[in-house]
XYZ file of C-alpha atoms in Angstrom:
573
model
C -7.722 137.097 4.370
C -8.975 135.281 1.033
C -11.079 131.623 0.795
C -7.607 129.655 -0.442
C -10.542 127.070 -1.395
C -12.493 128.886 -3.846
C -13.193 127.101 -6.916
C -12.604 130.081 -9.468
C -14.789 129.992 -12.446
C -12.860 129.436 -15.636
C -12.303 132.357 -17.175
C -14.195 134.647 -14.727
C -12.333 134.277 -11.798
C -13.700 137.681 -10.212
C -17.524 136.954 -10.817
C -17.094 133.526 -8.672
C -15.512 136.066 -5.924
C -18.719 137.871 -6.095
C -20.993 135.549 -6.044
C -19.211 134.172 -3.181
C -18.906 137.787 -1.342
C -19.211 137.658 2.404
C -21.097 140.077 4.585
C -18.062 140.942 6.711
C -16.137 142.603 3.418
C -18.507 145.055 2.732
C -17.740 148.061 5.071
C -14.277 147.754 4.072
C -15.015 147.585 0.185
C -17.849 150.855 0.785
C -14.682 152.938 2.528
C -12.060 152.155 -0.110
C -14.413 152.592 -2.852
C -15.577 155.931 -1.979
C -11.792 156.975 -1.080
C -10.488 156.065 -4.374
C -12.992 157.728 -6.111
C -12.344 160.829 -4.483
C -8.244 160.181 -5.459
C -8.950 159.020 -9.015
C -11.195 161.951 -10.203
C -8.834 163.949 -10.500
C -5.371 161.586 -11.024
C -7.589 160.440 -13.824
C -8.171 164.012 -15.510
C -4.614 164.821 -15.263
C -3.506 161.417 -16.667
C -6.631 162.377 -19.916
C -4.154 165.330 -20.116
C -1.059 163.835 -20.077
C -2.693 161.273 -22.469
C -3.684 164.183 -24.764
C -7.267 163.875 -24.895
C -9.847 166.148 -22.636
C -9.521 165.733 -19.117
C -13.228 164.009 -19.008
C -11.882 161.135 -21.407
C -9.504 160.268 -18.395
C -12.714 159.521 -16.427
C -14.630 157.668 -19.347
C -11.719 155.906 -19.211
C -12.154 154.708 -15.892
C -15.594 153.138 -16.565
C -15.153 149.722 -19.063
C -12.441 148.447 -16.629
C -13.751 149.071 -13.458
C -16.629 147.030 -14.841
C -14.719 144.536 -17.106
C -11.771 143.881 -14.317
C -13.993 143.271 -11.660
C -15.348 139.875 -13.131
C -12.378 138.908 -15.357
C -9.347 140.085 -13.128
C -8.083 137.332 -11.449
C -6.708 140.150 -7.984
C -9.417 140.742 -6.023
C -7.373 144.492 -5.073
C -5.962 145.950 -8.324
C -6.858 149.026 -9.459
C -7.463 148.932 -13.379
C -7.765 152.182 -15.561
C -5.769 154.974 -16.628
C -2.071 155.436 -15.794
C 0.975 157.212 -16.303
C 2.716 155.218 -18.435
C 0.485 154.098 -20.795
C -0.628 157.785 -21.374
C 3.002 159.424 -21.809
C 3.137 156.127 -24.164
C -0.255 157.280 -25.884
C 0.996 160.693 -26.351
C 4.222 159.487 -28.253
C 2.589 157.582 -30.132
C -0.085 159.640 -31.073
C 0.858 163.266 -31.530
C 3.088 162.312 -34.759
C 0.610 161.011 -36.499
C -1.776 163.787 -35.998
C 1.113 166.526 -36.644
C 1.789 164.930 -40.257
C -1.933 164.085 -41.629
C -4.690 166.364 -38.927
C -6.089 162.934 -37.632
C -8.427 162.880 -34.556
C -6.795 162.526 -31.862
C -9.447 161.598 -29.560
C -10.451 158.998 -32.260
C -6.926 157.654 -32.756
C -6.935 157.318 -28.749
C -9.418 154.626 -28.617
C -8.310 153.165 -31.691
C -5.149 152.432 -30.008
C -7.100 151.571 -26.730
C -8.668 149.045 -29.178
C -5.168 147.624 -30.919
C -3.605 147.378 -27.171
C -6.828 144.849 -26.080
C -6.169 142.660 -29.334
C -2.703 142.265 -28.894
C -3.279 141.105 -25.023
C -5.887 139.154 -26.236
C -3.531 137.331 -28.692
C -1.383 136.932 -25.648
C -3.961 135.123 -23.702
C -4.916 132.774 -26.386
C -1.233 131.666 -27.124
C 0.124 131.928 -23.287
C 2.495 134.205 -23.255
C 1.887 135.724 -19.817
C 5.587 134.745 -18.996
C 6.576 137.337 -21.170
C 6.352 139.673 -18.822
C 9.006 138.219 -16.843
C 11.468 139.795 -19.566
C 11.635 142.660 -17.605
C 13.727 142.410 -14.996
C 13.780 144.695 -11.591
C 17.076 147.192 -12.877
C 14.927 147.483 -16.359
C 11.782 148.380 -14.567
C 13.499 150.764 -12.151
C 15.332 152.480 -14.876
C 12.644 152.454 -17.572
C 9.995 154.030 -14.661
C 12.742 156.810 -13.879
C 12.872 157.820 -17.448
C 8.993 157.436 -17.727
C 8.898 159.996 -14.543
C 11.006 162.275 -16.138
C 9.197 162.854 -19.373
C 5.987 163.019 -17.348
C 7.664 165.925 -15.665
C 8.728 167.591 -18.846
C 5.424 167.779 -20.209
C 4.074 169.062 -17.489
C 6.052 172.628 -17.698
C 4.333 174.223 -19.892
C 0.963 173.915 -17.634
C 2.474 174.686 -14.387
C 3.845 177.365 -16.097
C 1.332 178.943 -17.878
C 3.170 179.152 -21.271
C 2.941 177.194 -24.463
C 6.128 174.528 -25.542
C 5.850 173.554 -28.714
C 9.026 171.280 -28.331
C 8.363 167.153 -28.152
C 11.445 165.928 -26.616
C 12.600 166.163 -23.185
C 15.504 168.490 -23.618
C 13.972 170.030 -26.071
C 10.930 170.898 -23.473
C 13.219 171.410 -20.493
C 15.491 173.790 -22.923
C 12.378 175.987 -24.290
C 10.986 176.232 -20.481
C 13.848 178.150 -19.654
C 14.489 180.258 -22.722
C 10.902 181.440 -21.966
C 11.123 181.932 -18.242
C 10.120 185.970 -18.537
C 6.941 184.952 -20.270
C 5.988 182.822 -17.184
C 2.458 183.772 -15.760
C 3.266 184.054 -11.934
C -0.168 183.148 -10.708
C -0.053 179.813 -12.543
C 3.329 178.843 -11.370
C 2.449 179.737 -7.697
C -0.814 177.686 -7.570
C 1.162 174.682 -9.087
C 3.523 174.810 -6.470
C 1.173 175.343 -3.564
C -0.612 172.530 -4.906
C 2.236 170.238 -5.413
C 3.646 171.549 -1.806
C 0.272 170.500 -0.507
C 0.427 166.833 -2.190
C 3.766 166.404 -0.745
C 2.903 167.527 2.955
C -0.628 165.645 2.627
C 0.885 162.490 1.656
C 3.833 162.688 4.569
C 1.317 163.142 7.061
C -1.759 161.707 6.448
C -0.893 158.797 4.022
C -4.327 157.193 3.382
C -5.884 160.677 3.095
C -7.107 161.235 -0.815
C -4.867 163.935 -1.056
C -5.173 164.924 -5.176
C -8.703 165.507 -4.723
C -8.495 167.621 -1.760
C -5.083 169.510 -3.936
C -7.715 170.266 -6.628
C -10.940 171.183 -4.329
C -8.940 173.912 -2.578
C -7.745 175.053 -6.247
C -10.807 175.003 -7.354
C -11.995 177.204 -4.558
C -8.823 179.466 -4.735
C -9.888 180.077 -8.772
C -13.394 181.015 -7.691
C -12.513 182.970 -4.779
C -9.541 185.253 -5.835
C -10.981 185.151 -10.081
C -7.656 183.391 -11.626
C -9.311 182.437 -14.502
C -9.652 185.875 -15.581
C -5.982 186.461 -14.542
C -5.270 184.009 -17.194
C -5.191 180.560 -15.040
C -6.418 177.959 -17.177
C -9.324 175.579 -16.340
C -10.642 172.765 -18.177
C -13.437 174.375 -18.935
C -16.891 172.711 -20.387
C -16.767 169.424 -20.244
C -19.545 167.224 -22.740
C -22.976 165.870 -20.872
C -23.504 162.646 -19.925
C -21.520 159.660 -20.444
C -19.456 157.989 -23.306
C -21.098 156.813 -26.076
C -20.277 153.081 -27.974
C -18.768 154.254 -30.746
C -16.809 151.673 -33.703
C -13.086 152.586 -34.210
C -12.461 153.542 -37.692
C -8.688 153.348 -38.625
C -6.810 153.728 -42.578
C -4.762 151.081 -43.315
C -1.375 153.781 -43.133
C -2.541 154.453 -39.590
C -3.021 151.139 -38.670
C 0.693 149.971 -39.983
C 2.219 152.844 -37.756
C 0.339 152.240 -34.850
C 0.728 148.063 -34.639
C 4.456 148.419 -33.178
C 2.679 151.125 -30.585
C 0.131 148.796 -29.316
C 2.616 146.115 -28.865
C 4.980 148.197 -26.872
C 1.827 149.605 -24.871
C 0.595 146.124 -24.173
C 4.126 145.087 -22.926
C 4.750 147.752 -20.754
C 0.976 148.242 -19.538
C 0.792 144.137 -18.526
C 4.582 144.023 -16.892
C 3.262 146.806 -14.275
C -0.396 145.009 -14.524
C 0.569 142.116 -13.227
C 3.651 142.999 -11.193
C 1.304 144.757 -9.464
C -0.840 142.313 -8.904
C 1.724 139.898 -7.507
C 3.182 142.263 -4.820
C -0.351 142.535 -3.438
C -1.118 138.740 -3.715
C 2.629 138.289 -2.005
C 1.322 140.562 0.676
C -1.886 139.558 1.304
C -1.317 135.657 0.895
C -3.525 134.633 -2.552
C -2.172 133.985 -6.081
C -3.049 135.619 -9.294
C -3.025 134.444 -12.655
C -0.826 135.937 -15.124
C -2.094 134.568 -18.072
C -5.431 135.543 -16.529
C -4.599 139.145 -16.583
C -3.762 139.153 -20.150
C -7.623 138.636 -20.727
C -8.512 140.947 -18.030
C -6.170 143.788 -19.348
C -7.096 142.816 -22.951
C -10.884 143.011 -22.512
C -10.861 146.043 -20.579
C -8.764 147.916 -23.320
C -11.303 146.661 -26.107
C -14.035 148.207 -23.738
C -12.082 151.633 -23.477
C -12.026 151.499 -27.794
C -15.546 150.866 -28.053
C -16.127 153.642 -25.204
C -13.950 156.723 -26.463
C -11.554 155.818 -24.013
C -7.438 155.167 -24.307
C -4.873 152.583 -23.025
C -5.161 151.602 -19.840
C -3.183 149.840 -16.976
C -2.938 148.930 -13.592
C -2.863 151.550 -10.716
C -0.260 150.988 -7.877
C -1.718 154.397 -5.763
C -5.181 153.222 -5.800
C -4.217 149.790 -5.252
C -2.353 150.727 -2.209
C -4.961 153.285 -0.861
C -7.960 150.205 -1.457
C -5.473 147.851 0.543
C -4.934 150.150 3.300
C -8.570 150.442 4.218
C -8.990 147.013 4.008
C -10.365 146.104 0.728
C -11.244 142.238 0.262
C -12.539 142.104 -3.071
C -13.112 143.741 -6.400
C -16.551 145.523 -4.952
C -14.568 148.231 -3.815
C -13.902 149.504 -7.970
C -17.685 148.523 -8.433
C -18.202 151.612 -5.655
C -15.918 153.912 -6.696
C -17.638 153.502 -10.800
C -20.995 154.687 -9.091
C -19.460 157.666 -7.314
C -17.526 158.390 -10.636
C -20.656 158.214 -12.667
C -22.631 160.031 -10.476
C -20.089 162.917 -10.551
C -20.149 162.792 -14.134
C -23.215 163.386 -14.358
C -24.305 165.948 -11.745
C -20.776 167.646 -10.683
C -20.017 168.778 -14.110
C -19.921 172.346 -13.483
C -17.553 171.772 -10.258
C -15.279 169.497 -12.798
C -15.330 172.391 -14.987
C -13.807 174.963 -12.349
C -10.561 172.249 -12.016
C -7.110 174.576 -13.129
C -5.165 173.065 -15.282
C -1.968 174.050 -13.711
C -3.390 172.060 -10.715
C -3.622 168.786 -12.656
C -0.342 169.227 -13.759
C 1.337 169.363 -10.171
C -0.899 166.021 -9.757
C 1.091 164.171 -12.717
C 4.091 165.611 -11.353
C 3.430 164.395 -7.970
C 2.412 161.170 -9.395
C 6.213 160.900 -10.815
C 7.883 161.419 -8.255
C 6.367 158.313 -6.787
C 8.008 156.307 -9.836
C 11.676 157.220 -9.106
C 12.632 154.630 -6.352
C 16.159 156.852 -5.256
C 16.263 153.206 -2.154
C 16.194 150.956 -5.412
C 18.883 152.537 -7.271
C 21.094 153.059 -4.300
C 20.172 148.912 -3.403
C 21.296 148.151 -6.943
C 24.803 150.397 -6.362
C 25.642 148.074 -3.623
C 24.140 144.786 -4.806
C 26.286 144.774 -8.393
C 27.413 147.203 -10.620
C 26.164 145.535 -13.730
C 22.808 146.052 -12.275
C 22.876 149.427 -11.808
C 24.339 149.638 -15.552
C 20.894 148.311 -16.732
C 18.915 150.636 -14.487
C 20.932 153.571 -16.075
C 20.645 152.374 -19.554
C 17.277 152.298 -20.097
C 17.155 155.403 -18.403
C 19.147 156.632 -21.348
C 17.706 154.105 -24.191
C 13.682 156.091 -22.605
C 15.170 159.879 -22.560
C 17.456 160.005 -26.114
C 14.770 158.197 -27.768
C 11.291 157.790 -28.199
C 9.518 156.382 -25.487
C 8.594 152.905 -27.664
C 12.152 152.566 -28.844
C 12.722 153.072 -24.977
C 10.085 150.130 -24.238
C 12.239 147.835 -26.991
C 15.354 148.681 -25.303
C 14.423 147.666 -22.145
C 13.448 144.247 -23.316
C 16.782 144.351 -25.427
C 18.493 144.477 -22.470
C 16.791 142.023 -20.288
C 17.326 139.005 -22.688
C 20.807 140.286 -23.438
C 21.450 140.105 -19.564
C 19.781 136.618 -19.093
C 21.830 135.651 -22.106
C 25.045 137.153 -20.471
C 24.529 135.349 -17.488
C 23.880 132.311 -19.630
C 26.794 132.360 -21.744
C 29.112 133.048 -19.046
C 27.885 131.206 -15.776
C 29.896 131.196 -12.436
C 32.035 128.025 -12.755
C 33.903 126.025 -10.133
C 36.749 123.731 -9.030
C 35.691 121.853 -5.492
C 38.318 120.737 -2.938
C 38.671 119.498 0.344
C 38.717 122.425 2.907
C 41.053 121.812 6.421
C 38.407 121.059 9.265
C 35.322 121.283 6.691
C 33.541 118.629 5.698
C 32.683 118.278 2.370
C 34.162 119.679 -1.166
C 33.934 123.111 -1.389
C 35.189 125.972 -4.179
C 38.537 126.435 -3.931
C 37.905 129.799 -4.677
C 36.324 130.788 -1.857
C 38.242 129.329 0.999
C 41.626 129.653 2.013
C 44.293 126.943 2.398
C 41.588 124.947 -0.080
C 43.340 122.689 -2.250
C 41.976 119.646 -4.965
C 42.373 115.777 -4.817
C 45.780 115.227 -6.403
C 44.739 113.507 -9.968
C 40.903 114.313 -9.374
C 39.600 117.335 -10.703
C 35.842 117.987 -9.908
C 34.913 120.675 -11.709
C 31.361 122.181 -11.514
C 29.281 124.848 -14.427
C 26.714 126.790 -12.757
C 24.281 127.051 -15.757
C 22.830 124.184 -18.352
C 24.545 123.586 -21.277
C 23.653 124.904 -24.936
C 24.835 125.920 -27.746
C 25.541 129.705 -26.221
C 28.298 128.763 -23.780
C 29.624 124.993 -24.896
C 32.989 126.776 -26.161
C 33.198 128.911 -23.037
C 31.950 125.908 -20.838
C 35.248 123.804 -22.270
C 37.655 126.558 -22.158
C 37.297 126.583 -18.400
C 37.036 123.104 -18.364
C 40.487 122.489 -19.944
C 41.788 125.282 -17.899
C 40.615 123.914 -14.945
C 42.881 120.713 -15.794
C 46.316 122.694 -16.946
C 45.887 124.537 -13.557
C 46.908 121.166 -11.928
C 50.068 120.751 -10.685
C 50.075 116.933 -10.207
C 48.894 115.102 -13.326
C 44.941 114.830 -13.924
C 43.514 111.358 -14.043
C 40.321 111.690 -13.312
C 38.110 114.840 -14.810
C 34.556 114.953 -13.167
C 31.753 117.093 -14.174
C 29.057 118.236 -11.461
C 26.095 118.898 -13.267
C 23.851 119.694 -10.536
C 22.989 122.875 -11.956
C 22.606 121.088 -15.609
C 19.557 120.133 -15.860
C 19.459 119.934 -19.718
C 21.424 119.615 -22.583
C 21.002 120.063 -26.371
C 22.601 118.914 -29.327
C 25.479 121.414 -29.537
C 26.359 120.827 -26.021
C 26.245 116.906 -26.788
C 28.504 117.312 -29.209
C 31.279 119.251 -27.207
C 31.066 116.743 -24.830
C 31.879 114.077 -26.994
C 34.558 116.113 -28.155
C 35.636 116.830 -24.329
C 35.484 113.006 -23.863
C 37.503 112.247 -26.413
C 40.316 115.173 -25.801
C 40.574 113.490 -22.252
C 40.982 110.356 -23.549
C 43.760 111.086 -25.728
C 45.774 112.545 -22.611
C 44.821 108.860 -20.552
C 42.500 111.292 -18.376
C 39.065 109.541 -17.389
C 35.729 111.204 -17.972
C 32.774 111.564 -15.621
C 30.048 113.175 -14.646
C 28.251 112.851 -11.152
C 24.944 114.660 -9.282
C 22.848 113.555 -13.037
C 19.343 113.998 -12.785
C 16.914 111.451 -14.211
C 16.088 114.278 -17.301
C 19.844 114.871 -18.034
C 20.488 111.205 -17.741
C 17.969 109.926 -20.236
C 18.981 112.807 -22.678
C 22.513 111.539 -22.566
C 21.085 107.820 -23.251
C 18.705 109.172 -26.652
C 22.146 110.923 -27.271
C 24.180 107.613 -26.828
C 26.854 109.781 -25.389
C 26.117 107.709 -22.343
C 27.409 104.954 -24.220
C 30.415 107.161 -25.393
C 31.117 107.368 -21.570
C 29.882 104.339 -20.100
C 27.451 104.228 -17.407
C 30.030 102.793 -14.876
C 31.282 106.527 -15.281
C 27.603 108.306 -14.160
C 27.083 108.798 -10.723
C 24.146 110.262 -9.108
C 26.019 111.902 -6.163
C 29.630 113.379 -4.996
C 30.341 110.972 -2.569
C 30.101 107.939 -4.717
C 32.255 109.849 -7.485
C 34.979 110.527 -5.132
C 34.538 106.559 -4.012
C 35.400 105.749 -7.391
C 38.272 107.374 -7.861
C 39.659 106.580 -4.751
C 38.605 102.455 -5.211
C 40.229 103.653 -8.671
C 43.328 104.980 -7.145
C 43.808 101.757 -4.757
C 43.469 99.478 -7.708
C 45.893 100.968 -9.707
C 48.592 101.346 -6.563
C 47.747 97.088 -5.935
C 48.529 96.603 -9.628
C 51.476 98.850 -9.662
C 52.776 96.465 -6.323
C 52.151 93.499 -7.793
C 54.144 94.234 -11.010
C 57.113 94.736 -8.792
C-alpha cells in the first residue's frame, strides 16, 4: 500500500510523504477528506461541549493539528484533533478551578492545550515514547469503560433538557432522576430519535457520515416544527471568522494545579495516539514511530494553545472512516481542514440552528463505541486476574476523579508487570514416556525427574524483586526429591540478565548446595548472562566446567558424572 523505501525526513516524516505523493492516491484522499469532514463537524462541536468550551472551539480545535500532524505525524491515516477523552479529562480538570476563583474557562482551555504540548515535547526530547507501553490492554479496556460512562453522565442534563448542577457520576445519574418531572419532553424525544438514528445509520450503512446527517435532520426538525421556541436548546451565535493567535496567560497558583493535569492528559491522550496509530500501521503493513508521535502530538497541542483551542488526541472513528475509503496519506486531513474552514466561515448560520440535545446523543453515541462488551468477555475467559484490572480501573475512573483514575491505571500496570516479575512461572523438567526431550513435570502425566538430577528452570530474569522467591522454589524443588539430589541445574534460558542482588543469592545458593555435597550448575547461558557472571566472578565461584550452553550437554555431564562415580565406587571394592 505504502513505499517501504521511503527515506523519511528527520523529523518531518509526513512532509517527505508529500512531497513524494503519487497521482493514484488522490481520489481516495479527496473522498475520505470530504467524508470526515462531514462526520467531524459535528463530533467535534459535541466533543467543544463535552470539553466545556463553545461548540465552535471544538472546530478551531480541529485546525493546528490537521495542519501540524500532517507534516510531523509519522501515520500517514490518523486522525488528530479533538476527542473524548481528553475533553471529559479537560472538563475535570478545569471546572474546579473556575468554580473556586471565576477563571476563564475558555482561556484556561488552551492554557492547558499549551501545558499538554510541553510535556509531550519533554517526552520527545528525553525518549520516553515507551512509556506508553505502561498501559496494558485490561487497563485500557477498563479505563475507556469508565471514560464512556462519565461521558454519558454528562450528557443527561442536555438530552434532557434540565440543568445538573452535580459533578460526579452518581451524583449526576442521582439528580437526573430526582428531577425526572421537570424533563422537557421535546428535548428528550429528539435526543433519542437522534441517537436511534446514529445507531440504525451506523448498523447499516457503516461508512456513511452518520453524526452529520443525525444533526442535519435535527436541524431541519428545529426549523420546521419551531423547537427552539418550545424550549429546545441550540448553540446559538457562534463568533465570525476564525481563531485568532492569542499568548496563554496563566498565575503561578493555576499553573501548580494544572501541571499534574497536563501530565495525566498527555499520558492518556499519547497511549490512544499512538495505539492508534499502530493498529492501522499493523493493518495496512507500514511502521510508525512512537517517539515520533510524541512531537507530532506535542506540537499540535502547542498549536491548539496559541489558537484558543484545548487538548487534543487521536481519533479512532475518523481514522477508521479515512481507511475505509481508501486513504493513502495524510492529504486526506489537509481536505477535510478546507471543507472545515470553509464551513466556518460561510455556514455559520446553519451551525447556529445545531440543538444541543442533538450533540449530546452524538457524545453518547460516541461512548458507546468505547465499551468493548467482546473484550471484557475475552478477558473473562483468558484469566481472571485480567479481568480484575479491567474492573479496577473501572472503579479507580468512576469513585474518583478522572486524573486520579489516569494514575491508577498506570498504578496498576507496573504493579501487574511487577507481579508477574516477582512471581514468574517456574519449572522442574523430566523425561516424559515416549517424548523426547525434558519436559515440565507439571504438565504431563506419568512425568518423572532424573534420579539425583534436578533441572530446574525460572521463567523470568533475576533481580532483586524475586531472588528470595526465586530460591524458595529452588530449594523446594530439591526437598521434593525422593532420591537424594546430586546434581542441581539451573535453566536460565529465560534469564537473560542478572544484577547484583541476584548475584549475591546465587552465591549464597552455591554455597547452601555445597554444604549438602549437591553440585551447582547452570546450562542454556547466553553470551550477556555469561560475561555478567565472569565481571561478577561468580563464574569463578562455580567454575566454568559447570556452565553449559545447552540441555543436552548438561544432562551429558551428569550422566559422564554419574558413570565416573559408579567406576570409582567398583574399583574401591
Amino acid at each position: 500500500m505504502f513505499k517501504k523505501h521511503q527515506v523519511i525526513l528527520p523529523g518531518i516524516p509526513g512532509l517527505k510523504r508529500l512531497l513524494s505523493y503519487q497521482r493514484a492516491w488522490l481520489l481516495p484522499d479527496i473522498l475520505a477528506g470530504v467524508t470526515v469532514a462531514a462526520y467531524l463537524i459535528p463530533q467535534c462541536m459535541a466533543y467543544g461541549e463535552l470539553a466545556g468550551v463553545q461548540p465552535v472551539v471544538g472546530l478551531w480545535a480541529i485546525l493546528p493539528p490537521m495542519i501540524i500532524y500532517a507534516l510531523l505525524g509519522s501515520s500517514p491515516q490518523l486522525s488528530v484533533g479533538p476527542e473524548s477523552t481528553t475533553a471529559v479529562m479537560t472538563a475535570a480538570a478545569i471546572a474546579p478551578l473556575v468554580a473556586s476563583n471565576g477563571s476563564n474557562y475558555a482561556s484556561l482551555a488552551s492554557v492547558l492545550a499549551f501545558m499538554v504540548g510541553i510535556v509531550c515535547i519533554i517526552g520527545y526530547i528525553a525518549r520516553l515514547g515507551f512509556l506508553a507501553d505502561l498501559l496494558s490492554k485490561p487497563i485500557l479496556v477498563g479505563y475507556m469503560a469508565g471514560v464512556a460512562v462519565i461521558m454519558i453522565t454528562g450528557q443527561l442534563g442536555k438530552i434532557g433538557g434540565i440543568k445538573i448542577e452535580a459533578n460526579t457520576v452518581f451524583g449526576e445519574v442521582g439528580e437526573f432522576f430526582s428531577k425526572l418531572d421537570q424533563i422537557h419532553q421535546p428535548t428528550l424525544i429528539l435526543a433519542a430519535i437522534v441517537l436511534a438514528f446514529l445507531f440504525i445509520i451506523q448498523r447499516r450503512f457503516p461508512t456513511a457520515p452518520g453524526p452529520l446527517l443525525a444533526v442535519l435532520l435535527a436541524t431541519a426538525s428545529v426549523a420546521l416544527f419551531h423547537l427552539e421556541q418550545q424550549g429546545v436548546a441550540v448553540v446559538k451565535e457562534i463568533p465570525a471568522g476564525l481563531p485568532h493567535l492569542t499568548l496563554p496567560k496563566l498565575s503561578t497558583q493555576e499553573l501548580s494545579t494544572l501541571v499534574a493535569s497536563a501530565i495525566g492528559i498527555a499520558i492518556v491522550g499519547y497511549s490512544d495516539n499512538v495505539l492508534t496509530a499502530r493498529a492501522f500501521a499493523s493493518r495496512n503493513h507500514y511502521k510508525i514511530d512512537a517517539n515520533q508521535e510524541l512531537l507530532a502530538l506535542g506540537t499540535s497541542n502547542l498549536g491548539n494553545g496559541l489558537m484558543q483551542g484545548f487538548p487534543i488526541s487521536s481519533s479512532g472513528s475518523r481514522t477508521a472512516i479515512a481507511d475505509s475509503l481508501g486513504s493513502k496519506s495524510q492529504a486526506f486531513s489537509l481536505v477535510a481542514l478546507v471543507i472545515v474552514i470553509l464551513v466556518l466561515l460561510f455556514l455559520r448560520p446553519l451551525l447556529a440552528e445545531f440543538p444541543k440535545a442533538a450533540l449530546g446523543a452524538i457524545v453518547i453515541y460516541a461512548a458507546t463505541k468505547l465499551i468493548e462488551i467482546p473484550e471484557f468477555l475475552r478477558l473473562t475467559q483468558f484469566r481472571r486476574s485480567e479481568l480484575f484490572l479491567a474492573v479496577a480501573t473501572i472503579v479507580g475512573v468512576l469513585f474518583t476523579d478522572i486524573l486520579v483514575g489516569v494514575g491508577i491505571a498506570v498504578g496498576l500496570s507496573v504493579i501487574d508487570l511487577f507481579a508477574r516479575v516477582a512471581r514468574p512461572h517456574d519449572a522442574v523438567l523430566g523425561e516424559v514416556p515416549d517424548l523426547p526431550g525434558l519436559h515440565d513435570i507439571e504438565d504431563w502425566e506419568g512425568a518423572k525427574t532424573i534420579p539425583g538430577l534436578v533441572i530446574y528452570r525460572y521463567d523470568a530474569p533475576l533481580c532483586f524483586a524475586n531472588v528470595e522467591h526465586f530460591k524458595r522454589r529452588a530449594l523446594s524443588a530439591i526437598e521434593a526429591e525422593k532420591t537424594p539430589v546430586e546434581w542441581f541445574v539451573l535453566n536460565t534460558e529465560a534469564i537473560v540478565e542478572v544484577d547484583i542482588t541476584a548475584i549475591d543469592a546465587l552465591a549464597q545458593l552455591h554455597s547452601e548446595l555445597a554444604a549438602k555435597g549437591i553440585t551447582f550448575a547452570m546450562t542454556r547461558v547466553k553470551q550477556d548472562l555469561y560475561k555478567q557472571l565472569k565481571r561478577s566472578q561468580l563464574l569463578q565461584k562455580i567454575g566454568s566446567e559447570h556452565i553449559y550452553f545447552t540441555l543436552h550437554t548438561a544432562l551429558a555431564a551428569f550422566q559422564a558424572r554419574d558413570r565416573h562415580f559408579n567406576e570409582q565406587s567398583t574399583q574401591s571394592e
